[in-house]
Short mmCIF file of C-alpha atoms in Angstrom, two decimals:
data_model
loop_
_atom_site.label_atom_id
_atom_site.label_comp_id
_atom_site.label_asym_id
_atom_site.label_seq_id
_atom_site.Cartn_x
_atom_site.Cartn_y
_atom_site.Cartn_z
CA MET A 6 0.10 0.25 -0.02
CA THR A 7 1.07 3.34 -1.32
CA ALA A 8 0.91 5.95 2.44
CA CYS A 9 -0.68 9.00 1.91
CA PRO A 10 2.51 11.50 1.82
CA ALA A 11 2.11 15.17 2.89
CA ARG A 12 1.32 17.85 1.13
CA SER A 13 4.06 20.36 -0.23
CA ASN A 14 3.69 23.33 1.46
CA ARG A 15 5.87 25.11 -0.88
CA VAL A 16 3.58 27.44 -3.09
CA GLY A 17 3.57 25.93 -6.56
CA VAL A 18 5.36 22.99 -5.76
CA PRO A 19 2.96 20.07 -6.67
CA ALA A 20 2.60 16.67 -4.24
CA LEU A 21 2.54 13.81 -6.20
CA SER A 22 -0.21 11.74 -6.53
CA ILE A 23 -0.85 9.07 -4.38
CA SER A 24 -3.09 5.62 -4.82
CA CYS A 25 -6.12 5.91 -5.08
CA ASP A 26 -9.93 4.34 -5.80
CA MET A 27 -12.01 6.64 -7.44
CA LEU A 28 -15.84 6.26 -7.07
CA VAL A 29 -18.25 8.73 -9.93
CA PHE A 30 -21.42 7.73 -8.31
CA GLY A 31 -23.51 8.84 -11.25
CA GLY A 32 -21.64 7.64 -13.44
CA THR A 33 -23.78 7.79 -16.74
CA GLY A 34 -24.55 11.79 -16.11
CA ASP A 35 -23.89 14.55 -18.00
CA LEU A 36 -20.98 14.95 -15.07
CA ALA A 37 -19.84 12.16 -15.34
CA LEU A 38 -19.07 11.94 -18.72
CA HIS A 39 -19.04 15.44 -20.32
CA LYS A 40 -16.86 16.71 -17.52
CA LEU A 41 -14.81 13.91 -14.66
CA LEU A 42 -13.87 11.50 -17.33
CA PRO A 43 -11.97 14.35 -19.88
CA ALA A 44 -10.37 15.43 -16.85
CA LEU A 45 -9.54 12.30 -15.36
CA TYR A 46 -8.19 11.41 -18.80
CA HIS A 47 -5.99 14.47 -18.92
CA LEU A 48 -4.47 14.03 -15.86
CA HIS A 49 -3.29 10.03 -16.63
CA ARG A 50 -1.89 11.48 -20.46
CA GLU A 51 -0.01 13.89 -18.61
CA LYS A 52 0.96 11.37 -15.88
CA ARG A 53 -0.54 13.02 -12.87
CA LEU A 54 -2.00 9.80 -11.65
CA HIS A 55 -0.57 7.21 -9.64
CA ALA A 56 -0.21 4.00 -11.43
CA ASP A 57 -2.62 2.20 -8.88
CA VAL A 58 -5.65 4.90 -9.39
CA ARG A 59 -8.37 3.01 -10.47
CA ILE A 60 -11.92 4.43 -11.50
CA LEU A 61 -15.14 2.72 -10.66
CA ALA A 62 -18.47 4.63 -12.33
CA LEU A 63 -21.65 4.00 -10.25
CA ALA A 64 -25.30 3.78 -11.96
CA ARG A 65 -28.58 1.46 -11.95
CA SER A 66 -28.20 0.97 -15.97
CA GLN A 67 -27.09 -2.72 -15.66
CA ARG A 68 -24.21 -2.92 -18.66
CA THR A 69 -20.59 -5.02 -18.86
CA ARG A 70 -17.56 -2.62 -18.65
CA ALA A 71 -16.61 -2.97 -21.64
CA ALA A 72 -20.00 -1.17 -22.67
CA TYR A 73 -19.44 1.41 -20.21
CA GLN A 74 -15.94 1.99 -21.79
CA ALA A 75 -17.02 2.42 -24.85
CA LEU A 76 -19.63 4.63 -23.46
CA ALA A 77 -17.04 6.64 -22.40
CA GLU A 78 -14.85 6.87 -25.02
CA ARG A 79 -17.70 7.92 -27.80
CA ARG A 80 -18.00 11.21 -24.85
CA CYS A 81 -14.72 11.52 -24.61
CA ARG A 82 -13.32 11.59 -27.94
CA ALA A 83 -16.55 14.61 -28.27
CA GLN A 84 -14.97 16.39 -24.90
CA VAL A 85 -11.12 16.28 -25.76
CA ALA A 86 -9.03 18.37 -28.72
CA ARG A 87 -7.95 15.91 -31.04
CA ALA A 88 -4.81 16.85 -30.87
CA ASP A 89 -5.20 15.40 -26.85
CA PHE A 90 -7.01 11.88 -27.45
CA ASP A 91 -5.16 8.87 -29.03
CA ASP A 92 -6.13 5.53 -29.25
CA GLU A 93 -2.79 4.18 -27.29
CA THR A 94 -3.08 6.39 -24.01
CA TRP A 95 -6.64 5.66 -24.13
CA GLN A 96 -6.42 2.06 -23.90
CA SER A 97 -4.11 2.73 -20.75
CA PHE A 98 -6.46 5.05 -19.18
CA ALA A 99 -9.56 2.76 -20.23
CA ALA A 100 -7.45 -0.03 -18.32
CA ARG A 101 -8.38 2.08 -14.99
CA LEU A 102 -12.01 1.75 -15.53
CA ASP A 103 -14.89 0.18 -14.24
CA TYR A 104 -18.27 -0.23 -13.94
CA PHE A 105 -20.52 -1.63 -11.47
CA ALA A 106 -24.52 -1.40 -11.68
CA MET A 107 -26.62 -0.33 -8.87
CA ASP A 108 -29.04 1.77 -7.35
CA ALA A 109 -27.82 4.56 -4.73
CA GLY A 110 -30.78 4.70 -3.15
CA GLN A 111 -30.55 0.91 -1.86
CA SER A 112 -28.51 0.04 1.30
CA ALA A 113 -28.27 -3.85 0.05
CA ASP A 114 -26.02 -2.87 -2.98
CA PHE A 115 -23.31 -0.53 -1.01
CA GLY A 116 -22.71 -4.34 0.63
CA ARG A 117 -22.23 -5.64 -2.84
CA LEU A 118 -19.94 -2.63 -2.91
CA ALA A 119 -17.97 -3.17 -0.25
CA LYS A 120 -17.62 -6.54 -0.98
CA SER A 121 -16.70 -5.88 -5.03
CA LEU A 122 -13.74 -3.67 -3.22
CA GLY A 123 -12.73 -5.84 -0.70
CA GLY A 124 -11.99 -4.87 2.91
CA ASP A 125 -11.05 -1.33 3.82
CA ASP A 126 -7.05 -1.65 4.10
CA GLY A 127 -6.66 1.46 4.57
CA ARG A 128 -6.61 2.24 1.25
CA VAL A 129 -8.13 6.13 -0.01
CA ARG A 130 -11.01 6.13 -1.59
CA VAL A 131 -12.91 9.27 -3.31
CA HIS A 132 -16.72 9.18 -3.07
CA TYR A 133 -17.17 11.87 -6.26
CA LEU A 134 -21.31 12.36 -5.63
CA ALA A 135 -22.39 13.27 -9.45
CA THR A 136 -26.21 12.86 -8.52
CA ALA A 137 -29.23 14.32 -7.62
CA PRO A 138 -28.34 16.90 -4.17
CA ASP A 139 -31.25 14.66 -2.86
CA LEU A 140 -29.21 11.71 -2.41
CA PHE A 141 -26.42 12.51 -0.28
CA GLU A 142 -27.94 12.02 2.97
CA ASP A 143 -28.53 8.74 1.74
CA ILE A 144 -25.25 7.84 0.05
CA ALA A 145 -23.13 8.99 3.10
CA THR A 146 -25.36 7.43 4.95
CA HIS A 147 -25.22 3.73 2.47
CA LEU A 148 -21.69 4.64 2.81
CA GLN A 149 -20.64 3.90 6.67
CA ILE A 150 -22.78 1.11 7.38
CA ALA A 151 -21.31 -0.86 4.35
CA GLY A 152 -17.91 0.44 5.54
CA LEU A 153 -16.67 2.61 2.71
CA ALA A 154 -16.57 5.87 4.92
CA GLY A 155 -13.45 4.74 6.94
CA PRO A 156 -10.62 7.51 8.20
CA LYS A 157 -9.20 7.94 4.87
CA ALA A 158 -12.40 8.22 2.91
CA ARG A 159 -13.51 11.19 1.30
CA ILE A 160 -16.48 12.63 -0.36
CA VAL A 161 -16.98 14.79 -2.85
CA LEU A 162 -20.41 17.18 -3.15
CA GLU A 163 -21.82 18.91 -6.19
CA LYS A 164 -23.30 22.00 -5.90
CA PRO A 165 -26.31 22.90 -4.62
CA ILE A 166 -25.88 22.22 -1.33
CA GLY A 167 -29.89 22.43 -0.12
CA HIS A 168 -32.07 25.22 -1.47
CA SER A 169 -31.76 26.98 1.66
CA LEU A 170 -30.25 27.80 4.85
CA GLU A 171 -32.47 25.04 6.24
CA SER A 172 -31.61 22.65 3.98
CA ALA A 173 -28.07 23.16 3.60
CA GLN A 174 -27.48 22.55 6.97
CA ALA A 175 -29.16 19.57 7.40
CA ILE A 176 -27.05 18.16 4.59
CA ASN A 177 -24.00 18.90 6.00
CA ALA A 178 -25.27 17.63 9.07
CA ALA A 179 -26.00 14.36 7.52
CA ILE A 180 -22.92 14.42 5.94
CA GLY A 181 -20.74 15.09 8.81
CA ALA A 182 -21.67 12.86 11.19
CA VAL A 183 -20.46 10.16 8.26
CA PHE A 184 -16.96 11.99 7.27
CA ASP A 185 -15.32 14.98 9.56
CA GLU A 186 -15.15 18.44 7.84
CA SER A 187 -11.16 18.03 6.70
CA ARG A 188 -12.21 14.74 4.24
CA VAL A 189 -15.08 16.81 2.35
CA PHE A 190 -15.31 18.60 0.19
CA ARG A 191 -17.77 20.49 -1.47
CA ILE A 192 -16.93 21.97 -5.24
CA ASP A 193 -17.66 24.75 -7.11
CA HIS A 194 -15.91 24.40 -10.96
CA TYR A 195 -15.23 28.35 -11.39
CA LEU A 196 -12.57 27.78 -7.97
CA GLY A 197 -10.87 26.01 -10.33
CA LYS A 198 -10.48 28.44 -13.37
CA GLU A 199 -6.88 29.36 -14.20
CA THR A 200 -8.00 32.95 -14.20
CA VAL A 201 -9.91 32.72 -10.95
CA GLN A 202 -6.67 31.35 -9.22
CA ASN A 203 -5.15 34.81 -10.99
CA LEU A 204 -6.86 36.73 -8.97
CA MET A 205 -5.36 35.35 -5.84
CA ALA A 206 -1.79 36.11 -7.81
CA LEU A 207 -2.92 39.51 -9.17
CA ARG A 208 -4.12 41.17 -5.71
CA PHE A 209 -1.44 38.88 -3.36
CA ALA A 210 2.15 38.40 -5.66
CA ASN A 211 1.75 42.02 -6.96
CA GLY A 212 2.67 45.03 -4.91
CA LEU A 213 1.51 47.48 -7.41
CA PHE A 214 -2.45 46.82 -6.65
CA GLU A 215 -2.68 46.40 -2.86
CA PRO A 216 -2.59 49.86 -1.84
CA VAL A 217 -5.60 50.85 -4.22
CA TRP A 218 -7.64 48.38 -3.72
CA ARG A 219 -10.08 49.43 -1.53
CA ALA A 220 -13.19 52.00 -0.76
CA GLY A 221 -10.76 55.51 -1.30
CA HIS A 222 -10.17 54.22 -4.83
CA ILE A 223 -12.83 51.73 -6.50
CA ASP A 224 -15.57 53.38 -7.80
CA HIS A 225 -17.87 49.60 -7.90
CA VAL A 226 -16.76 46.38 -8.88
CA GLN A 227 -18.85 44.71 -11.46
CA ILE A 228 -19.33 40.51 -11.23
CA SER A 229 -21.21 38.91 -14.66
CA VAL A 230 -21.96 35.74 -15.65
CA CYS A 231 -23.53 35.72 -18.51
CA GLU A 232 -24.74 32.54 -20.97
CA THR A 233 -26.72 32.15 -24.28
CA LEU A 234 -27.85 28.46 -23.47
CA GLY A 235 -30.86 28.06 -22.27
CA VAL A 236 -31.88 26.19 -19.76
CA GLU A 237 -31.14 23.03 -21.79
CA ASN A 238 -32.15 19.30 -20.64
CA ARG A 239 -32.00 21.09 -16.92
CA GLY A 240 -35.69 22.37 -17.21
CA GLY A 241 -36.96 19.99 -14.25
CA TYR A 242 -34.07 21.40 -12.10
CA TYR A 243 -33.79 24.65 -12.96
CA ASP A 244 -37.67 25.79 -13.00
CA HIS A 245 -37.20 24.36 -8.70
CA ALA A 246 -34.03 26.36 -8.36
CA GLY A 247 -33.48 29.28 -10.74
CA ALA A 248 -30.39 31.50 -11.49
CA MET A 249 -30.53 32.37 -7.21
CA ARG A 250 -29.89 28.94 -6.31
CA ASP A 251 -28.13 27.82 -9.32
CA MET A 252 -25.74 30.87 -10.09
CA VAL A 253 -25.77 33.51 -7.17
CA GLN A 254 -25.34 31.76 -4.09
CA ASN A 255 -22.20 29.64 -5.10
CA HIS A 256 -20.17 31.16 -8.34
CA LEU A 257 -21.31 34.84 -7.91
CA LEU A 258 -20.78 34.71 -4.27
CA GLN A 259 -17.06 32.62 -4.40
CA LEU A 260 -16.17 35.31 -6.95
CA LEU A 261 -16.96 38.77 -4.57
CA CYS A 262 -15.01 36.67 -1.76
CA LEU A 263 -11.82 36.63 -3.77
CA VAL A 264 -12.48 40.01 -4.91
CA ALA A 265 -12.96 41.53 -1.75
CA MET A 266 -11.09 38.77 0.68
CA GLU A 267 -8.00 39.75 2.72
CA ALA A 268 -4.56 38.67 2.33
CA PRO A 269 -4.83 35.33 4.29
CA VAL A 270 -1.70 34.83 6.39
CA ARG A 271 -0.24 31.83 4.60
CA PHE A 272 -1.81 29.45 1.31
CA ASP A 273 -3.60 26.73 3.11
CA ALA A 274 -7.01 25.84 3.17
CA GLU A 275 -8.39 27.21 6.93
CA ALA A 276 -7.03 30.62 6.10
CA VAL A 277 -8.20 31.28 2.70
CA ARG A 278 -11.21 29.58 3.62
CA ASN A 279 -11.65 31.82 6.88
CA GLU A 280 -11.06 35.51 5.17
CA LYS A 281 -13.24 34.32 2.89
CA VAL A 282 -16.35 33.55 5.43
CA LYS A 283 -15.71 36.86 6.63
CA ILE A 284 -16.89 38.64 3.53
CA LEU A 285 -20.14 36.60 3.57
CA GLU A 286 -20.34 37.29 7.18
CA ALA A 287 -19.90 41.07 6.41
CA LEU A 288 -22.03 41.35 3.52
CA LYS A 289 -24.99 43.96 4.50
CA PRO A 290 -27.93 42.00 4.86
CA LEU A 291 -30.99 42.87 1.84
CA SER A 292 -34.77 42.41 2.72
CA GLY A 293 -38.00 43.82 3.00
CA LEU A 294 -37.81 47.22 0.85
CA ASP A 295 -33.96 46.85 -0.13
CA VAL A 296 -34.72 43.90 -1.70
CA GLN A 297 -37.04 45.34 -4.50
CA ASP A 298 -34.37 48.34 -4.70
CA LYS A 299 -31.72 46.70 -5.07
CA THR A 300 -32.69 43.63 -7.04
CA VAL A 301 -33.94 42.59 -9.93
CA ARG A 302 -35.15 39.02 -11.42
CA GLY A 303 -35.79 38.75 -14.85
CA GLN A 304 -37.25 35.55 -17.65
CA TYR A 305 -36.18 35.51 -20.90
CA THR A 306 -39.01 35.71 -23.71
CA ALA A 307 -38.65 34.39 -27.15
CA GLY A 308 -36.27 35.96 -29.39
CA LYS A 309 -32.99 34.90 -31.71
CA ILE A 310 -29.20 33.49 -30.65
CA GLY A 311 -26.58 34.16 -33.03
CA GLY A 312 -29.65 34.48 -35.92
CA GLN A 313 -31.55 31.69 -34.73
CA GLU A 314 -34.96 31.71 -33.01
CA VAL A 315 -35.62 30.67 -29.30
CA PRO A 316 -38.17 30.11 -27.29
CA ALA A 317 -39.50 31.37 -24.25
CA TYR A 318 -38.23 29.81 -20.37
CA TYR A 319 -41.79 29.04 -19.89
CA PHE A 320 -41.47 26.86 -23.51
CA GLU A 321 -38.31 24.34 -22.38
CA LYS A 322 -38.70 21.18 -21.35
CA GLN A 323 -39.89 20.39 -18.00
CA VAL A 324 -40.45 23.64 -17.09
CA ASP A 325 -44.24 24.88 -16.29
CA ASN A 326 -45.76 27.46 -18.57
CA ASP A 327 -47.28 29.13 -15.87
CA SER A 328 -43.85 29.35 -13.95
CA ASP A 329 -42.26 32.31 -12.30
CA THR A 330 -38.79 31.24 -11.64
CA GLU A 331 -35.82 33.60 -12.76
CA THR A 332 -33.77 33.05 -15.31
CA PHE A 333 -31.77 36.18 -14.10
CA VAL A 334 -30.55 37.88 -11.70
CA ALA A 335 -28.84 41.67 -11.21
CA ILE A 336 -27.79 42.57 -7.35
CA GLN A 337 -26.01 45.29 -5.53
CA ALA A 338 -24.66 44.12 -2.67
CA GLU A 339 -22.38 46.32 -0.21
CA ILE A 340 -19.69 44.88 2.08
CA ASP A 341 -20.08 46.27 5.81
CA ASN A 342 -16.21 46.81 6.68
CA TRP A 343 -13.22 48.91 6.59
CA ARG A 344 -12.02 48.81 3.48
CA TRP A 345 -15.49 48.34 1.08
CA ALA A 346 -17.40 50.07 3.29
CA GLY A 347 -19.59 52.42 0.33
CA VAL A 348 -18.41 50.55 -2.98
CA PRO A 349 -21.42 48.76 -4.32
CA PHE A 350 -20.73 45.48 -5.83
CA TYR A 351 -22.86 44.41 -8.46
CA LEU A 352 -23.87 41.08 -9.34
CA ARG A 353 -25.52 40.03 -12.68
CA THR A 354 -25.93 36.17 -14.25
CA GLY A 355 -28.46 35.43 -16.96
CA LYS A 356 -29.45 32.81 -19.31
CA ARG A 357 -30.29 33.88 -23.33
CA MET A 358 -28.35 36.52 -23.20
CA ALA A 359 -25.95 38.79 -25.73
CA ARG A 360 -22.82 37.26 -25.26
CA LYS A 361 -21.21 34.38 -22.81
CA ALA A 362 -18.97 36.06 -20.41
CA SER A 363 -18.05 35.33 -17.07
CA GLU A 364 -16.36 38.72 -15.88
CA ILE A 365 -14.96 40.94 -13.14
CA LEU A 366 -14.52 44.85 -13.74
CA ILE A 367 -12.97 46.83 -11.31
CA GLN A 368 -14.18 50.57 -11.63
CA PHE A 369 -11.56 53.16 -9.92
CA LYS A 370 -12.72 56.23 -9.28
CA PRO A 371 -11.48 58.81 -12.13
CA VAL A 372 -8.68 61.25 -10.69
CA PRO A 373 -9.22 64.08 -8.81
CA HIS A 374 -8.85 67.08 -11.50
CA ARG A 375 -9.10 66.26 -15.16
CA LEU A 376 -6.32 68.78 -16.28
CA PHE A 377 -6.70 67.23 -19.94
CA GLY A 378 -10.79 68.08 -19.92
CA ASP A 379 -11.34 64.56 -20.96
CA GLY A 380 -10.74 60.71 -20.51
CA GLU A 381 -11.92 58.12 -18.77
CA ALA A 382 -11.40 56.83 -15.00
CA ASN A 383 -9.35 53.68 -14.94
CA ARG A 384 -10.71 49.65 -14.81
CA LEU A 385 -9.65 46.59 -14.40
CA LEU A 386 -11.15 44.05 -16.62
CA ILE A 387 -10.59 40.25 -15.70
CA ARG A 388 -12.24 37.93 -17.74
CA LEU A 389 -12.54 33.78 -17.03
CA GLN A 390 -14.57 33.34 -20.39
CA PRO A 391 -14.64 32.78 -23.53
CA GLU A 392 -10.91 33.47 -23.05
CA GLU A 393 -8.90 33.88 -20.02
CA ARG A 394 -7.79 37.48 -20.32
CA ILE A 395 -6.40 40.64 -17.71
CA SER A 396 -6.84 43.85 -18.67
CA LEU A 397 -6.12 47.13 -17.90
CA GLN A 398 -7.32 50.36 -18.91
CA LEU A 399 -5.35 53.84 -18.82
CA MET A 400 -5.62 56.53 -20.67
CA ALA A 401 -3.12 57.74 -23.20
CA LYS A 402 -2.00 60.59 -26.01
CA ARG A 403 -3.16 60.58 -29.37
CA PRO A 404 -0.23 60.96 -32.02
CA GLY A 405 -0.43 64.50 -33.04
CA LYS A 406 -0.76 68.00 -31.69
CA GLY A 407 -2.68 68.56 -28.83
CA MET A 408 -3.39 66.77 -25.38
CA ARG A 409 -6.19 64.34 -26.65
CA LEU A 410 -6.66 61.70 -24.89
CA LYS A 411 -7.44 58.12 -25.52
CA PRO A 412 -8.31 54.80 -23.24
CA VAL A 413 -6.16 52.34 -24.21
CA GLU A 414 -5.23 48.33 -22.86
CA LEU A 415 -2.62 46.45 -21.57
CA ASP A 416 -3.86 42.76 -22.16
CA LEU A 417 -2.21 40.15 -20.65
CA ASN A 418 -4.29 37.32 -22.37
CA LEU A 419 -3.33 34.02 -20.49
CA ALA A 420 -3.15 31.74 -23.52
CA ASP A 421 -0.68 33.85 -25.09
CA ALA A 422 1.53 34.43 -22.08
CA PHE A 423 1.87 30.39 -22.05
CA ASN A 424 1.25 29.31 -25.61
CA LYS A 425 3.42 26.09 -24.93
CA GLN A 426 1.42 24.92 -22.04
CA ARG A 427 -1.88 23.39 -22.19
CA ARG A 428 -4.49 25.13 -20.00
CA TRP A 429 -6.33 22.62 -17.62
CA ASP A 430 -9.59 22.46 -17.61
CA ALA A 431 -10.78 23.52 -13.87
CA TYR A 432 -11.97 19.90 -13.02
CA GLU A 433 -8.78 18.35 -13.79
CA ARG A 434 -7.08 21.01 -10.95
CA LEU A 435 -9.61 20.02 -8.45
CA LEU A 436 -9.64 16.13 -8.99
CA LEU A 437 -6.03 16.13 -8.34
CA ASP A 438 -6.40 18.32 -5.56
CA VAL A 439 -9.05 16.10 -3.72
CA ILE A 440 -6.75 12.84 -4.37
CA GLU A 441 -4.14 14.71 -2.73
CA GLY A 442 -6.03 15.84 0.25
CA ASP A 443 -5.79 19.75 -0.77
CA SER A 444 -9.38 21.47 0.43
CA THR A 445 -8.17 24.69 -0.54
CA LEU A 446 -10.34 25.33 -3.38
CA PHE A 447 -13.62 24.17 -1.89
CA MET A 448 -16.11 25.06 -0.16
CA ARG A 449 -15.93 25.00 4.02
CA ARG A 450 -19.08 24.08 6.22
CA ASP A 451 -19.89 27.23 7.17
CA GLU A 452 -18.85 29.19 3.99
CA VAL A 453 -21.85 26.84 2.35
CA GLU A 454 -24.40 28.46 5.76
CA ALA A 455 -23.43 32.00 5.12
CA ALA A 456 -24.09 32.12 1.42
CA TRP A 457 -27.31 30.85 2.49
CA GLU A 458 -28.37 32.90 5.31
CA TRP A 459 -27.39 36.02 2.73
CA ILE A 460 -29.37 34.28 0.17
CA ASP A 461 -32.76 33.38 2.30
CA PRO A 462 -34.24 36.47 2.75
CA ILE A 463 -33.52 37.83 -0.80
CA ILE A 464 -35.74 35.13 -2.32
CA LYS A 465 -38.17 35.49 1.08
CA GLY A 466 -38.28 38.98 -0.01
CA TRP A 467 -39.00 38.57 -3.51
CA HIS A 468 -42.64 36.30 -2.60
CA GLN A 469 -43.31 38.70 -0.45
CA HIS A 470 -43.55 41.65 -2.36
CA TYR A 471 -44.88 39.66 -4.96
CA GLN A 472 -41.89 40.83 -6.88
CA SER A 473 -42.25 38.41 -10.44
CA PRO A 474 -39.09 38.14 -13.01
CA ARG A 475 -39.37 40.98 -15.60
CA PRO A 476 -38.95 39.48 -19.14
CA TYR A 477 -36.36 40.34 -21.37
CA PRO A 478 -35.95 39.10 -24.85
CA ALA A 479 -33.80 36.37 -25.59
CA GLY A 480 -30.25 37.75 -26.84
CA SER A 481 -30.42 40.86 -24.75
CA ASN A 482 -28.77 42.21 -22.19
CA GLY A 483 -31.33 40.93 -19.64
CA PRO A 484 -34.25 43.26 -18.27
CA GLU A 485 -34.28 47.47 -18.40
CA GLN A 486 -34.71 47.34 -14.90
CA SER A 487 -31.55 46.22 -14.20
CA GLN A 488 -29.49 49.05 -16.14
CA ASN A 489 -31.45 51.11 -14.03
CA LEU A 490 -30.15 49.54 -10.90
CA LEU A 491 -26.48 51.01 -11.82
CA GLU A 492 -28.25 54.00 -14.68
CA ARG A 493 -29.82 56.00 -11.02
CA HIS A 494 -25.84 56.06 -9.54
CA GLU A 495 -24.53 57.29 -13.03
CA ARG A 496 -23.32 54.18 -13.59
CA GLN A 497 -23.67 51.21 -16.34
CA TRP A 498 -22.76 47.11 -17.14
CA ALA A 499 -19.71 46.67 -19.12
CA ASP A 500 -21.48 45.48 -22.00
#
């Protein structure tokens, strides 16, 4: 048996992968086939997996190992770049890959699984729950009964963790009764994105920005996650969740934490997550009339995306025809602490928008005296997708006579800057961290619950004041009311 090595305490020095079993519950679902297996294939191809790492997909459908490997190969070929996929590498990867038919809701099936795996010999086992959240509690309990939740077992939970503070607390309590917190990995794939981690490098490895990263110099911050896609095949789930629970409670609040947090005393899991929790606890509560004044709900109607007609949300598959679920949310948030007092943070997410973009805009205040009569305030744009780049807008003189100014960009395209290195997918990085036991980029229990504590009153306020979603045409920038959220303070979205 290979012992689990200590993770290097030198930032940037990778630890060696360890021997483990990766059990993927929901192994025939889209997440497993489109994200997890391609990520594991890349880690295998890059020789980042220990030779003894085994991958076991679990699902209810009856199929042979060969049949599952064929399914996985088809999906991976579709997801992996042609230059990165070759038959020889796939065959060696497939040798790691097995399939086990079981029902995650049946305790007896976990007994069969334990027998198939053999006794708990101290081997690290990672239980990845790529399932519906309502199965989390049962799976954890069944794992414990079957003896599969030993001291070296880990569990990975996909969002959403509950649909409210109360439900999140119930899930966390049930998981915590089986796995101690150090072995629980609540995954948010946004935190695995290269640009998100570059945000921490930008802030804490460069002395340039720290003196101005505060209320005295920053006018406002925008965090936008906009999609051109609709709900696709997720209508049944999405119609009960909506944009607030699906995106704001996790992705956008995590990005807000990374923008606003103080520098941790060291770069490790507890220090980083302590600072993020402080930001969530410092968010000014929104309730009552504040919900009406500082939030906007929207729902897309029929329109055009890329020249093609798309249906309204309420005509999507598995969506109620009279649904009042929001597909768009905009919020004006404030952080009530010394660094950020008085600086608005505008959060926005929506489906069927005019463009696909995930980005963070730091809008600096203008110079105190405009010596040359014109010019714009500096701004820093951190783009997560579709391309990963960081650009700083500065004012420069136009060529010719006089002092006519023009905004110019200092642009860092991460793909160009590291063009000889393949860009890792977020799941590759996060899966490797799980295997190595590094929880820095994962959410802690109190983070999840602090986020819900801020979100719940907003949702409650929408229902108390009958704040129905505002319609917006597919292919637009959202409801007009979301523009007003900024325009009344003489600001505008970065569109």
